[in-house]
Short mmCIF file of C-alpha atoms in Angstrom, two decimals:
data_model
loop_
_atom_site.label_atom_id
_atom_site.label_comp_id
_atom_site.label_asym_id
_atom_site.label_seq_id
_atom_site.Cartn_x
_atom_site.Cartn_y
_atom_site.Cartn_z
CA ASN A 702 0.15 -0.18 0.24
CA ALA A 703 1.05 2.81 -1.94
CA GLY A 704 1.61 5.52 0.95
CA VAL A 705 0.68 9.60 0.14
CA MET A 706 2.13 10.53 -3.06
CA GLN A 707 3.12 13.80 -4.16
CA ASN A 708 4.90 15.97 -7.64
CA PRO A 709 6.66 17.43 -8.77
CA ARG A 710 8.78 16.90 -5.67
CA HIS A 711 10.71 20.50 -6.61
CA LEU A 712 9.23 22.79 -8.70
CA VAL A 713 10.79 25.85 -9.49
CA ARG A 714 8.26 28.84 -11.04
CA ARG A 715 9.44 31.98 -12.54
CA ARG A 716 7.01 35.32 -11.18
CA GLY A 717 3.66 35.61 -12.25
CA GLN A 718 3.40 31.24 -14.06
CA GLU A 719 1.77 28.64 -12.51
CA ALA A 720 2.42 26.45 -10.34
CA ARG A 721 0.11 22.73 -9.58
CA LEU A 722 0.70 20.52 -6.32
CA ARG A 723 0.01 16.95 -6.66
CA CYS A 724 -1.22 14.57 -4.38
CA SER A 725 -2.80 11.46 -4.62
CA PRO A 726 -3.78 10.24 -1.03
CA MET A 727 -3.22 6.68 0.13
CA LYS A 728 -5.83 3.88 -0.76
CA GLY A 729 -9.13 4.03 1.02
CA HIS A 730 -8.48 7.93 1.64
CA SER A 731 -10.78 9.90 0.81
CA HIS A 732 -9.85 12.92 3.21
CA VAL A 733 -6.78 16.02 2.16
CA TYR A 734 -5.24 18.05 3.66
CA TRP A 735 -2.49 21.10 2.77
CA TYR A 736 -0.09 22.61 4.74
CA ARG A 737 2.51 25.02 3.83
CA GLN A 738 5.89 25.25 5.51
CA LEU A 739 8.37 27.94 5.41
CA PRO A 740 11.22 27.94 5.92
CA GLU A 741 12.10 27.22 10.04
CA GLU A 742 8.84 27.24 11.56
CA GLY A 743 5.84 24.67 11.37
CA LEU A 744 2.82 23.37 9.37
CA LYS A 745 0.39 26.13 8.39
CA PHE A 746 -3.63 24.61 6.97
CA MET A 747 -3.84 26.24 4.23
CA VAL A 748 -7.38 23.30 3.15
CA TYR A 749 -9.10 20.30 3.33
CA LEU A 750 -11.17 18.64 0.98
CA GLN A 751 -13.04 15.44 0.77
CA LYS A 752 -13.59 13.69 -2.77
CA GLU A 753 -15.19 17.13 -4.30
CA ASN A 754 -15.64 18.73 -1.58
CA ILE A 755 -13.74 21.34 -0.68
CA ILE A 756 -15.08 21.39 3.76
CA ASP A 757 -12.86 24.35 5.45
CA GLU A 758 -10.69 26.82 3.55
CA SER A 759 -9.67 28.90 6.30
CA GLY A 760 -6.40 29.10 5.85
CA MET A 761 -6.09 29.24 1.67
CA PRO A 762 -5.36 32.77 0.89
CA LYS A 763 -8.45 34.07 -1.38
CA GLU A 764 -6.81 34.87 -4.19
CA ARG A 765 -4.65 33.28 -6.64
CA PHE A 766 -4.93 30.15 -4.28
CA SER A 767 -7.55 26.94 -5.47
CA ALA A 768 -7.62 22.82 -4.31
CA GLU A 769 -9.61 20.81 -5.51
CA PHE A 770 -10.01 16.98 -4.66
CA PRO A 771 -11.78 15.15 -8.66
CA LYS A 772 -13.72 11.95 -7.95
CA GLU A 773 -10.44 10.91 -9.87
CA GLY A 774 -7.17 11.52 -9.97
CA PRO A 775 -5.25 13.61 -7.29
CA SER A 776 -6.01 16.21 -5.83
CA ILE A 777 -4.56 19.71 -6.78
CA LEU A 778 -3.81 22.82 -5.47
CA ARG A 779 -2.97 25.40 -7.89
CA ILE A 780 -1.34 28.55 -7.35
CA GLN A 781 -1.36 30.99 -9.84
CA GLN A 782 0.31 34.13 -10.74
CA VAL A 783 2.98 32.43 -8.02
CA VAL A 784 5.07 35.87 -6.05
CA ARG A 785 8.80 34.75 -4.31
CA GLY A 786 6.93 35.12 -1.18
CA ASP A 787 4.84 31.16 -1.82
CA SER A 788 7.96 29.69 -1.76
CA ALA A 789 7.57 26.50 0.85
CA ALA A 790 6.89 23.07 1.04
CA TYR A 791 3.94 22.62 0.74
CA PHE A 792 3.28 18.94 2.43
CA CYS A 793 -0.51 16.77 1.25
CA ALA A 794 -1.72 14.61 3.93
CA SER A 795 -4.89 12.10 3.88
CA SER A 796 -7.07 10.29 6.36
CA ALA A 797 -9.32 7.49 6.28
CA THR A 798 -12.24 9.20 7.94
CA ARG A 799 -12.19 13.29 9.48
CA MET A 800 -9.73 12.90 11.39
CA ARG A 801 -12.51 14.86 14.81
CA ALA A 802 -12.50 10.61 14.91
CA ASN A 803 -8.60 10.58 16.03
CA THR A 804 -7.22 9.00 13.07
CA GLU A 805 -3.60 9.49 12.13
CA ALA A 806 -2.87 11.31 8.83
CA PHE A 807 -0.54 10.79 7.15
CA PHE A 808 2.00 12.88 5.04
CA GLY A 809 3.32 13.02 2.28
CA GLN A 810 6.73 13.99 1.17
CA GLY A 811 5.87 17.54 0.11
CA THR A 812 6.86 19.33 -2.91
CA ARG A 813 9.36 22.07 -2.69
CA LEU A 814 7.79 25.46 -4.95
CA THR A 815 10.62 27.87 -5.22
CA VAL A 816 9.63 31.04 -7.54
CA VAL A 817 12.29 32.75 -9.18
CA SER B 201 -3.31 32.19 16.64
CA GLN B 202 -0.47 29.84 16.97
CA GLN B 203 -2.14 27.30 18.26
CA GLY B 204 0.65 25.38 19.22
CA GLU B 205 4.42 26.83 20.90
CA GLU B 206 6.89 24.04 21.44
CA ASP B 207 9.94 24.80 23.60
CA PRO B 208 13.13 24.75 23.29
CA GLN B 209 13.50 25.88 19.72
CA ALA B 210 16.48 24.02 19.81
CA LEU B 211 18.12 20.83 21.02
CA SER B 212 21.40 19.46 21.09
CA ILE B 213 22.66 16.66 23.67
CA GLN B 214 25.14 13.83 23.41
CA GLU B 215 24.17 10.50 21.81
CA GLY B 216 22.51 8.45 25.21
CA GLU B 217 21.19 10.91 27.14
CA ASN B 218 17.55 11.99 27.44
CA ALA B 219 16.17 14.87 25.06
CA THR B 220 12.85 16.50 26.61
CA MET B 221 10.80 18.69 24.53
CA ASN B 222 7.19 20.59 25.03
CA CYS B 223 4.47 22.08 24.21
CA SER B 224 1.63 24.40 25.31
CA TYR B 225 -1.78 25.02 23.44
CA LYS B 226 -4.17 27.02 23.94
CA THR B 227 -8.39 25.54 22.97
CA SER B 228 -9.39 22.84 23.67
CA ILE B 229 -8.55 19.37 21.98
CA ASN B 230 -9.58 16.11 20.80
CA ASN B 231 -6.05 14.95 20.88
CA LEU B 232 -2.64 15.43 20.38
CA GLN B 233 0.05 14.24 17.87
CA TRP B 234 3.33 14.29 17.82
CA TYR B 235 5.46 14.12 14.87
CA ARG B 236 8.86 13.91 13.34
CA GLN B 237 11.16 14.96 10.04
CA ASN B 238 13.86 14.63 8.86
CA SER B 239 15.62 17.90 7.23
CA GLY B 240 14.26 17.90 3.55
CA ARG B 241 11.34 15.23 3.29
CA GLY B 242 8.01 14.85 5.43
CA LEU B 243 6.37 13.76 8.21
CA VAL B 244 5.93 11.01 10.48
CA HIS B 245 3.69 10.57 12.43
CA LEU B 246 5.29 9.22 16.21
CA ILE B 247 1.95 9.71 18.62
CA LEU B 248 -1.34 10.16 19.45
CA ILE B 249 -2.80 10.64 22.92
CA ARG B 250 -6.38 11.28 23.39
CA SER B 251 -7.65 14.76 25.69
CA ASN B 252 -9.30 11.48 28.86
CA GLU B 253 -5.63 9.73 28.42
CA ARG B 254 -2.30 11.45 30.37
CA GLU B 255 0.70 9.13 29.71
CA LYS B 256 1.78 7.00 26.61
CA HIS B 257 4.61 5.24 25.66
CA SER B 258 5.59 3.60 22.28
CA GLY B 259 9.09 2.63 22.31
CA ARG B 260 11.91 4.79 23.70
CA LEU B 261 9.14 8.05 22.86
CA ARG B 262 6.62 8.58 26.61
CA VAL B 263 4.58 11.34 25.90
CA THR B 264 2.22 12.88 28.91
CA LEU B 265 -0.75 15.70 28.36
CA ASP B 266 -1.75 17.20 30.82
CA THR B 267 -5.01 18.87 29.71
CA SER B 268 -5.21 21.39 32.68
CA LYS B 269 -2.21 23.32 32.18
CA LYS B 270 -2.81 22.80 28.06
CA SER B 271 0.58 21.23 28.42
CA SER B 272 2.66 18.29 26.68
CA SER B 273 6.20 16.99 26.96
CA LEU B 274 7.63 13.78 24.15
CA LEU B 275 11.34 12.22 25.32
CA ILE B 276 13.48 10.28 23.71
CA THR B 277 15.48 7.94 26.37
CA ALA B 278 18.62 6.87 25.65
CA SER B 279 19.02 9.33 22.65
CA ARG B 280 21.12 7.54 19.06
CA ALA B 281 22.59 10.51 16.22
CA ALA B 282 19.18 8.81 14.20
CA ASP B 283 16.89 11.19 16.38
CA THR B 284 18.71 13.98 14.32
CA ALA B 285 15.46 15.98 13.24
CA SER B 286 12.40 18.86 13.88
CA TYR B 287 10.63 17.20 16.56
CA PHE B 288 6.25 18.56 15.82
CA CYS B 289 3.63 18.57 18.35
CA ALA B 290 0.46 19.33 15.81
CA THR B 291 -3.49 19.95 18.08
CA GLU B 292 -6.68 18.96 16.99
CA GLY B 293 -9.77 20.48 17.78
CA ASN B 294 -13.41 20.48 16.88
CA THR B 295 -13.07 21.48 13.71
CA GLY B 296 -11.01 18.64 12.63
CA LYS B 297 -7.88 20.47 11.64
CA LEU B 298 -4.48 19.94 12.74
CA ILE B 299 -2.75 22.78 14.44
CA PHE B 300 1.23 22.48 14.30
CA GLY B 301 3.39 24.02 16.70
CA GLN B 302 6.89 26.29 15.42
CA GLY B 303 9.11 22.71 16.23
CA THR B 304 11.98 21.71 18.02
CA THR B 305 14.96 21.34 16.56
CA LEU B 306 16.73 18.05 18.18
CA GLN B 307 20.72 17.57 17.27
CA VAL B 308 21.87 14.80 18.96
CA LYS B 309 26.16 13.90 18.84
CA PRO B 310 27.13 10.90 18.51
#
């Protein structure tokens, strides 16, 4: 059973371009969470999705950022018109049930986005 | 506001010594979890302690939770060089999402 798969592992974009980050949850998991980690800091919650639905996007910037988790395929975090401040590691986690049920979340290896 | 605050920010010890890291939080929680992150890598789940539990063990790890003080500690006994990593506490409240602290960077010298 493969773990949470994120790709690409490293992504370099020029200012103004779009970044698309992909996350395939563990098999059987229908809950996906995206986090952002700036250097030397902890992880900051961005968005929680359950198949085809956004449950909580309270940590997502209102502009340029969007996330989806279609019925088929991976979850996608999209950042439009990237700026230098978007440079960070973006982590995806998945769980079998909503984490309120005291279940463990499994994290991917992350995508390191560098905006030049 | 930041939910988890960890202390110390950095800790350096010799192999074989014990390492203790502390985490404080502000609001009520369902559980508290500890994660390890090696440099440039993802997070590895270490242990989950529920709000009605006071202490939990897993191998060389011992976690305590004091909900009256809104604090938790992670003790790593007989540390090894391979324990060198950043350690994060994360709390799960009624919102169902994990809120992470800033982390403690542990260096274990051989």
